[in-house]
mmCIF file of C-alpha atoms in Angstrom:
data_model
loop_
_atom_site.group_PDB
_atom_site.id
_atom_site.type_symbol
_atom_site.label_atom_id
_atom_site.label_comp_id
_atom_site.label_asym_id
_atom_site.label_seq_id
_atom_site.Cartn_x
_atom_site.Cartn_y
_atom_site.Cartn_z
ATOM 1 C CA UNK A 1317 22.168 25.277 -10.025
ATOM 2 C CA UNK A 1318 19.357 23.697 -7.998
ATOM 3 C CA UNK A 1319 20.237 20.113 -7.007
ATOM 4 C CA UNK A 1320 18.070 17.510 -8.706
ATOM 5 C CA UNK A 1321 15.406 15.954 -6.480
ATOM 6 C CA UNK A 1322 13.460 12.855 -7.366
ATOM 7 C CA UNK A 1323 9.798 13.677 -8.039
ATOM 8 C CA UNK A 1324 7.952 10.653 -6.619
ATOM 9 C CA UNK A 1325 4.540 11.798 -7.865
ATOM 10 C CA UNK A 1326 5.783 11.973 -11.451
ATOM 11 C CA UNK A 1327 7.490 8.567 -11.201
ATOM 12 C CA UNK A 1328 4.382 7.000 -9.677
ATOM 13 C CA UNK A 1329 2.307 8.339 -12.566
ATOM 14 C CA UNK A 1330 4.864 7.061 -15.061
ATOM 15 C CA UNK A 1331 4.870 3.613 -13.432
ATOM 16 C CA UNK A 1332 1.069 3.489 -13.330
ATOM 17 C CA UNK A 1333 0.726 4.335 -17.036
ATOM 18 C CA UNK A 1334 3.349 1.763 -18.021
ATOM 19 C CA UNK A 1335 1.695 -0.925 -15.896
ATOM 20 C CA UNK A 1336 -1.785 -0.109 -17.174
ATOM 21 C CA UNK A 1337 -0.615 -0.946 -20.677
ATOM 22 C CA UNK A 1338 -0.178 -4.531 -19.449
ATOM 23 C CA UNK A 1339 -3.179 -4.459 -17.127
ATOM 24 C CA UNK A 1340 -6.046 -2.278 -18.399
ATOM 25 C CA UNK A 1341 -8.169 -3.449 -15.439
ATOM 26 C CA UNK A 1342 -5.411 -2.692 -12.923
ATOM 27 C CA UNK A 1343 -7.559 -0.402 -10.764
ATOM 28 C CA UNK A 1344 -10.315 -3.027 -10.651
ATOM 29 C CA UNK A 1345 -7.946 -5.562 -9.141
ATOM 30 C CA UNK A 1346 -6.691 -3.005 -6.620
ATOM 31 C CA UNK A 1347 -10.298 -2.243 -5.682
ATOM 32 C CA UNK A 1348 -10.879 -5.955 -5.042
ATOM 33 C CA UNK A 1349 -7.850 -6.056 -2.750
ATOM 34 C CA UNK A 1350 -9.028 -3.035 -0.782
ATOM 35 C CA UNK A 1351 -12.584 -4.332 -0.494
ATOM 36 C CA UNK A 1352 -11.238 -7.590 0.906
ATOM 37 C CA UNK A 1353 -9.264 -5.664 3.520
ATOM 38 C CA UNK A 1354 -12.357 -3.632 4.410
ATOM 39 C CA UNK A 1355 -14.426 -6.794 4.793
ATOM 40 C CA UNK A 1356 -11.944 -8.535 7.094
ATOM 41 C CA UNK A 1357 -10.201 -5.732 9.005
ATOM 42 C CA UNK A 1358 -10.485 -5.798 12.776
ATOM 43 C CA UNK A 1359 -11.117 -2.067 13.243
ATOM 44 C CA UNK A 1360 -10.363 1.159 11.313
ATOM 45 C CA UNK A 1361 -6.553 0.794 11.360
ATOM 46 C CA UNK A 1362 -5.598 -2.367 9.451
ATOM 47 C CA UNK A 1363 -1.949 -3.398 9.337
ATOM 48 C CA UNK A 1364 -1.148 -4.447 5.769
ATOM 49 C CA UNK A 1365 1.910 -6.202 4.376
ATOM 50 C CA UNK A 1366 2.499 -5.143 0.756
ATOM 51 C CA UNK A 1367 4.417 -8.151 -0.538
ATOM 52 C CA UNK A 1368 6.778 -7.561 -3.491
ATOM 53 C CA UNK A 1369 5.346 -4.063 -3.380
ATOM 54 C CA UNK A 1370 7.620 -2.342 -5.900
ATOM 55 C CA UNK A 1371 6.974 1.397 -6.087
ATOM 56 C CA UNK A 1372 4.230 1.189 -3.451
ATOM 57 C CA UNK A 1373 1.188 1.055 -5.712
ATOM 58 C CA UNK A 1374 -0.797 -1.058 -3.242
ATOM 59 C CA UNK A 1375 0.439 0.745 -0.118
ATOM 60 C CA UNK A 1376 -0.487 4.153 -1.505
ATOM 61 C CA UNK A 1377 -4.005 2.988 -2.288
ATOM 62 C CA UNK A 1378 -4.377 1.312 1.109
ATOM 63 C CA UNK A 1379 -3.396 4.525 2.887
ATOM 64 C CA UNK A 1380 -5.816 6.600 0.824
ATOM 65 C CA UNK A 1381 -8.680 4.179 1.501
ATOM 66 C CA UNK A 1382 -7.854 3.656 5.199
ATOM 67 C CA UNK A 1383 -6.346 6.846 6.707
ATOM 68 C CA UNK A 1384 -5.448 5.089 9.974
ATOM 69 C CA UNK A 1385 -3.856 2.064 8.326
ATOM 70 C CA UNK A 1386 -0.183 1.165 8.442
ATOM 71 C CA UNK A 1387 1.670 -0.666 5.705
ATOM 72 C CA UNK A 1388 4.912 -2.566 5.395
ATOM 73 C CA UNK A 1389 6.287 -2.729 1.873
ATOM 74 C CA UNK A 1390 8.673 -5.600 1.187
ATOM 75 C CA UNK A 1391 10.692 -5.838 -2.008
ATOM 76 C CA UNK A 1392 14.196 -6.447 -3.316
ATOM 77 C CA UNK A 1393 14.415 -4.031 -6.288
ATOM 78 C CA UNK A 1394 16.567 -0.993 -5.301
ATOM 79 C CA UNK A 1395 15.104 1.250 -8.016
ATOM 80 C CA UNK A 1396 11.450 0.584 -7.247
ATOM 81 C CA UNK A 1397 12.063 0.703 -3.492
ATOM 82 C CA UNK A 1398 13.667 4.150 -3.849
ATOM 83 C CA UNK A 1399 10.519 5.446 -5.525
ATOM 84 C CA UNK A 1400 8.453 3.819 -2.763
ATOM 85 C CA UNK A 1401 10.490 5.393 0.041
ATOM 86 C CA UNK A 1402 10.118 8.829 -1.548
ATOM 87 C CA UNK A 1403 6.370 8.327 -2.021
ATOM 88 C CA UNK A 1404 5.229 6.864 1.297
ATOM 89 C CA UNK A 1405 4.869 8.682 4.607
ATOM 90 C CA UNK A 1406 5.461 7.783 8.249
ATOM 91 C CA UNK A 1407 2.594 5.290 8.214
ATOM 92 C CA UNK A 1408 4.733 2.937 6.103
ATOM 93 C CA UNK A 1409 7.895 0.925 6.562
ATOM 94 C CA UNK A 1410 9.987 -0.302 3.635
ATOM 95 C CA UNK A 1411 11.850 -3.586 4.122
ATOM 96 C CA UNK A 1412 14.377 -5.130 1.743
ATOM 97 C CA UNK A 1413 14.049 -8.925 1.641
ATOM 98 C CA UNK A 1414 14.177 -11.728 -0.920
ATOM 99 C CA UNK A 1415 11.076 -13.914 -1.115
ATOM 100 C CA UNK A 1416 13.178 -16.762 -2.467
ATOM 101 C CA UNK A 1417 14.739 -17.149 0.984
ATOM 102 C CA UNK A 1418 12.656 -18.812 3.730
ATOM 103 C CA UNK A 1419 13.801 -16.208 6.278
ATOM 104 C CA UNK A 1420 12.333 -13.265 4.311
ATOM 105 C CA UNK A 1421 9.955 -12.398 7.180
ATOM 106 C CA UNK A 1422 12.703 -11.977 9.795
ATOM 107 C CA UNK A 1423 13.010 -8.232 9.229
ATOM 108 C CA UNK A 1424 9.304 -7.417 9.386
ATOM 109 C CA UNK A 1425 8.228 -5.016 12.146
ATOM 110 C CA UNK A 1426 5.407 -7.365 13.187
ATOM 111 C CA UNK A 1427 4.113 -10.906 12.655
ATOM 112 C CA UNK A 1428 0.369 -10.331 13.028
ATOM 113 C CA UNK A 1429 -0.824 -8.488 9.935
ATOM 114 C CA UNK A 1430 -4.501 -8.036 9.195
ATOM 115 C CA UNK A 1431 -3.826 -8.535 5.483
ATOM 116 C CA UNK A 1432 -1.015 -9.551 3.162
ATOM 117 C CA UNK A 1433 -1.533 -8.282 -0.390
ATOM 118 C CA UNK A 1434 0.442 -8.878 -3.564
ATOM 119 C CA UNK A 1435 -0.236 -8.147 -7.227
ATOM 120 C CA UNK A 1436 1.405 -9.357 -10.425
ATOM 121 C CA UNK A 1437 4.610 -10.400 -8.701
ATOM 122 C CA UNK A 1438 4.749 -14.009 -7.544
ATOM 123 C CA UNK A 1439 4.711 -15.562 -11.025
ATOM 124 C CA UNK A 1440 8.509 -15.297 -11.016
ATOM 125 C CA UNK A 1441 8.786 -17.896 -8.245
ATOM 126 C CA UNK A 1442 9.040 -21.616 -9.091
ATOM 127 C CA UNK A 1443 6.327 -24.058 -8.038
ATOM 128 C CA UNK A 1444 8.059 -25.459 -4.951
ATOM 129 C CA UNK A 1445 9.031 -22.054 -3.611
ATOM 130 C CA UNK A 1446 5.588 -20.520 -4.131
ATOM 131 C CA UNK A 1447 3.886 -23.334 -2.249
ATOM 132 C CA UNK A 1448 6.288 -22.912 0.663
ATOM 133 C CA UNK A 1449 5.838 -19.138 0.573
ATOM 134 C CA UNK A 1450 2.077 -19.493 1.019
ATOM 135 C CA UNK A 1451 2.662 -21.347 4.283
ATOM 136 C CA UNK A 1452 5.155 -18.692 5.423
ATOM 137 C CA UNK A 1453 2.682 -15.908 4.625
ATOM 138 C CA UNK A 1454 0.085 -17.604 6.822
ATOM 139 C CA UNK A 1455 2.497 -17.343 9.756
ATOM 140 C CA UNK A 1456 2.650 -13.521 9.565
ATOM 141 C CA UNK A 1457 -1.144 -13.120 9.629
ATOM 142 C CA UNK A 1458 -3.242 -12.760 12.756
ATOM 143 C CA UNK A 1459 -6.017 -15.346 13.209
ATOM 144 C CA UNK A 1460 -8.758 -14.250 10.826
ATOM 145 C CA UNK A 1461 -6.307 -12.255 8.705
ATOM 146 C CA UNK A 1462 -6.445 -12.531 4.925
ATOM 147 C CA UNK A 1463 -3.925 -13.079 2.152
ATOM 148 C CA UNK A 1464 -4.762 -12.052 -1.421
ATOM 149 C CA UNK A 1465 -2.656 -12.790 -4.482
ATOM 150 C CA UNK A 1466 -3.737 -11.325 -7.821
ATOM 151 C CA UNK A 1467 -1.814 -12.529 -10.841
ATOM 152 C CA UNK A 1468 -2.147 -14.361 -14.138
ATOM 153 C CA UNK A 1469 -4.203 -17.440 -13.255
ATOM 154 C CA UNK A 1470 -5.867 -19.016 -16.296
ATOM 155 C CA UNK A 1471 -9.247 -20.652 -15.960
ATOM 156 C CA UNK A 1472 -8.755 -24.420 -16.191
ATOM 157 C CA UNK A 1473 -11.945 -24.845 -18.188
ATOM 158 C CA UNK A 1474 -11.140 -22.300 -20.918
ATOM 159 C CA UNK A 1475 -7.602 -23.011 -22.141
ATOM 160 C CA UNK A 1476 -8.162 -22.058 -25.788
ATOM 161 C CA UNK A 1477 -10.184 -18.950 -25.011
ATOM 162 C CA UNK A 1478 -7.631 -17.856 -22.419
ATOM 163 C CA UNK A 1479 -4.889 -18.059 -25.060
ATOM 164 C CA UNK A 1480 -6.955 -16.007 -27.502
ATOM 165 C CA UNK A 1481 -7.696 -13.388 -24.877
ATOM 166 C CA UNK A 1482 -3.979 -13.119 -24.209
ATOM 167 C CA UNK A 1483 -3.250 -12.680 -27.907
ATOM 168 C CA UNK A 1484 -5.921 -9.984 -28.168
ATOM 169 C CA UNK A 1485 -4.500 -8.066 -25.197
ATOM 170 C CA UNK A 1486 -0.968 -8.350 -26.586
ATOM 171 C CA UNK A 1487 -2.074 -6.905 -29.934
ATOM 172 C CA UNK A 1488 -3.766 -3.935 -28.296
ATOM 173 C CA UNK A 1489 -0.703 -3.276 -26.168
ATOM 174 C CA UNK A 1490 1.667 -3.362 -29.130
ATOM 175 C CA UNK A 1491 -0.589 -0.934 -31.011
ATOM 176 C CA UNK A 1492 -0.400 1.517 -28.107
ATOM 177 C CA UNK A 1493 3.382 1.223 -28.007
ATOM 178 C CA UNK A 1494 3.610 1.823 -31.741
ATOM 179 C CA UNK A 1495 1.453 4.940 -31.448
ATOM 180 C CA UNK A 1496 3.472 6.294 -28.541
ATOM 181 C CA UNK A 1497 0.448 6.259 -26.244
ATOM 182 C CA UNK A 1498 2.347 4.593 -23.380
ATOM 183 C CA UNK A 1499 5.849 3.446 -22.528
ATOM 184 C CA UNK A 1500 6.777 -0.193 -22.837
ATOM 185 C CA UNK A 1501 8.558 -1.978 -19.980
ATOM 186 C CA UNK A 1502 11.889 -1.575 -21.771
ATOM 187 C CA UNK A 1503 11.285 2.104 -22.577
ATOM 188 C CA UNK A 1504 10.384 2.844 -18.956
ATOM 189 C CA UNK A 1505 13.702 1.445 -17.801
ATOM 190 C CA UNK A 1506 15.465 3.535 -20.456
ATOM 191 C CA UNK A 1507 14.020 6.601 -18.700
ATOM 192 C CA UNK A 1508 15.240 5.268 -15.365
ATOM 193 C CA UNK A 1509 18.755 4.953 -16.786
ATOM 194 C CA UNK A 1510 18.778 8.678 -17.639
ATOM 195 C CA UNK A 1511 17.617 9.790 -14.189
ATOM 196 C CA UNK A 1512 20.360 11.237 -11.919
ATOM 197 C CA UNK A 1513 18.969 9.521 -8.795
ATOM 198 C CA UNK A 1514 17.589 6.250 -10.126
ATOM 199 C CA UNK A 1515 20.058 5.618 -12.939
ATOM 200 C CA UNK A 1516 23.060 4.906 -10.663
ATOM 201 C CA UNK A 1517 20.997 2.212 -8.905
ATOM 202 C CA UNK A 1518 20.705 0.113 -12.048
ATOM 203 C CA UNK A 1519 24.037 -1.631 -11.504
ATOM 204 C CA UNK A 1520 22.920 -2.613 -8.013
ATOM 205 C CA UNK A 1521 19.649 -3.847 -9.515
ATOM 206 C CA UNK A 1522 21.521 -5.971 -12.073
ATOM 207 C CA UNK A 1523 23.480 -7.570 -9.250
ATOM 208 C CA UNK A 1524 20.298 -8.320 -7.293
ATOM 209 C CA UNK A 1525 18.692 -10.056 -10.257
ATOM 210 C CA UNK A 1526 21.825 -11.601 -11.770
ATOM 211 C CA UNK A 1527 21.129 -15.156 -10.617
ATOM 212 C CA UNK A 1528 17.402 -15.135 -11.217
ATOM 213 C CA UNK A 1529 15.849 -17.004 -14.102
ATOM 214 C CA UNK A 1530 13.423 -14.812 -16.041
ATOM 215 C CA UNK A 1531 10.898 -17.602 -16.452
ATOM 216 C CA UNK A 1532 7.274 -16.948 -15.611
ATOM 217 C CA UNK A 1533 5.217 -19.714 -14.063
ATOM 218 C CA UNK A 1534 1.476 -19.125 -14.318
ATOM 219 C CA UNK A 1535 -0.488 -22.157 -13.125
ATOM 220 C CA UNK A 1536 -4.294 -22.177 -13.216
ATOM 221 C CA UNK A 1537 -6.373 -20.768 -10.400
ATOM 222 C CA UNK A 1538 -7.102 -24.273 -9.082
ATOM 223 C CA UNK A 1539 -3.399 -24.808 -8.330
ATOM 224 C CA UNK A 1540 -3.317 -21.693 -6.155
ATOM 225 C CA UNK A 1541 -6.417 -22.717 -4.232
ATOM 226 C CA UNK A 1542 -4.986 -26.186 -3.621
ATOM 227 C CA UNK A 1543 -1.686 -24.643 -2.472
ATOM 228 C CA UNK A 1544 -3.455 -22.277 -0.084
ATOM 229 C CA UNK A 1545 -5.407 -25.147 1.460
ATOM 230 C CA UNK A 1546 -2.223 -27.193 1.774
ATOM 231 C CA UNK A 1547 -0.601 -24.204 3.511
ATOM 232 C CA UNK A 1548 -3.271 -24.320 6.215
ATOM 233 C CA UNK A 1549 -5.632 -21.507 5.254
ATOM 234 C CA UNK A 1550 -9.094 -22.269 6.625
ATOM 235 C CA UNK A 1551 -11.057 -20.550 3.848
ATOM 236 C CA UNK A 1552 -9.911 -20.139 0.242
ATOM 237 C CA UNK A 1553 -11.548 -18.820 -2.885
ATOM 238 C CA UNK A 1554 -11.811 -16.262 -5.665
ATOM 239 C CA UNK A 1555 -12.408 -12.569 -4.947
ATOM 240 C CA UNK A 1556 -11.868 -11.180 -8.456
ATOM 241 C CA UNK A 1557 -11.612 -12.461 -12.012
ATOM 242 C CA UNK A 1558 -10.411 -10.697 -15.165
ATOM 243 C CA UNK A 1559 -9.863 -12.154 -18.611
ATOM 244 C CA UNK A 1560 -6.714 -14.148 -17.809
ATOM 245 C CA UNK A 1561 -6.026 -12.906 -14.282
ATOM 246 C CA UNK A 1562 -7.606 -13.626 -10.915
ATOM 247 C CA UNK A 1563 -7.305 -12.748 -7.246
ATOM 248 C CA UNK A 1564 -7.345 -15.688 -4.854
ATOM 249 C CA UNK A 1565 -7.725 -15.242 -1.115
ATOM 250 C CA UNK A 1566 -6.925 -17.320 1.909
ATOM 251 C CA UNK A 1567 -8.162 -16.626 5.452
ATOM 252 C CA UNK A 1568 -6.089 -17.786 8.389
#
């Protein structure tokens, strides 16, 4: 019998489809990240830190857009990092580190990235930790380097409409689940559990996340801009806006 080998292309496709159920404009936000890198890169070979990078969705797109780029993917999830390691080539380094700890950057291969990018990940951090993390991110950027965080960031001026847009998106997503068009988050992990390579990593994953509180914190965009300024970024602002989500950038 042929030994089972993880198919990273198939798992990347599966992850993308599952994520797109939550984020129909997912590729638009990735395009905004890549355009920001292109606009600020110092040459054709940007060094990019993919923060809380999961399966490598951002890194893979960076390497397709910039063939001479290098990426460092940092995460703590053993399942997603396994898919990332199998998907990325020699232009990438995968680092295991916990963003809740202030020494998370100690294992990075460099401290002068052209860009630090993260998407739909930092909402799990509490207010105090996220503010401190912004200052720590600034320290791993070269002068003129850029940090971009895209996540749920409601518009302060449209609280009621933002809630209604969220309800509308949730209804569409549930309809797709009911029709079997895409996998839900829970169903995707059920598939992981059945996989001979990824399934055994689930116990390790449960240990990693055992002491984490599953509470999302999604402050308005203005909070993020204030926090970036307080962290010492010289320029801050919006580089993309969706219905309830936004991408904020800070330049060192």
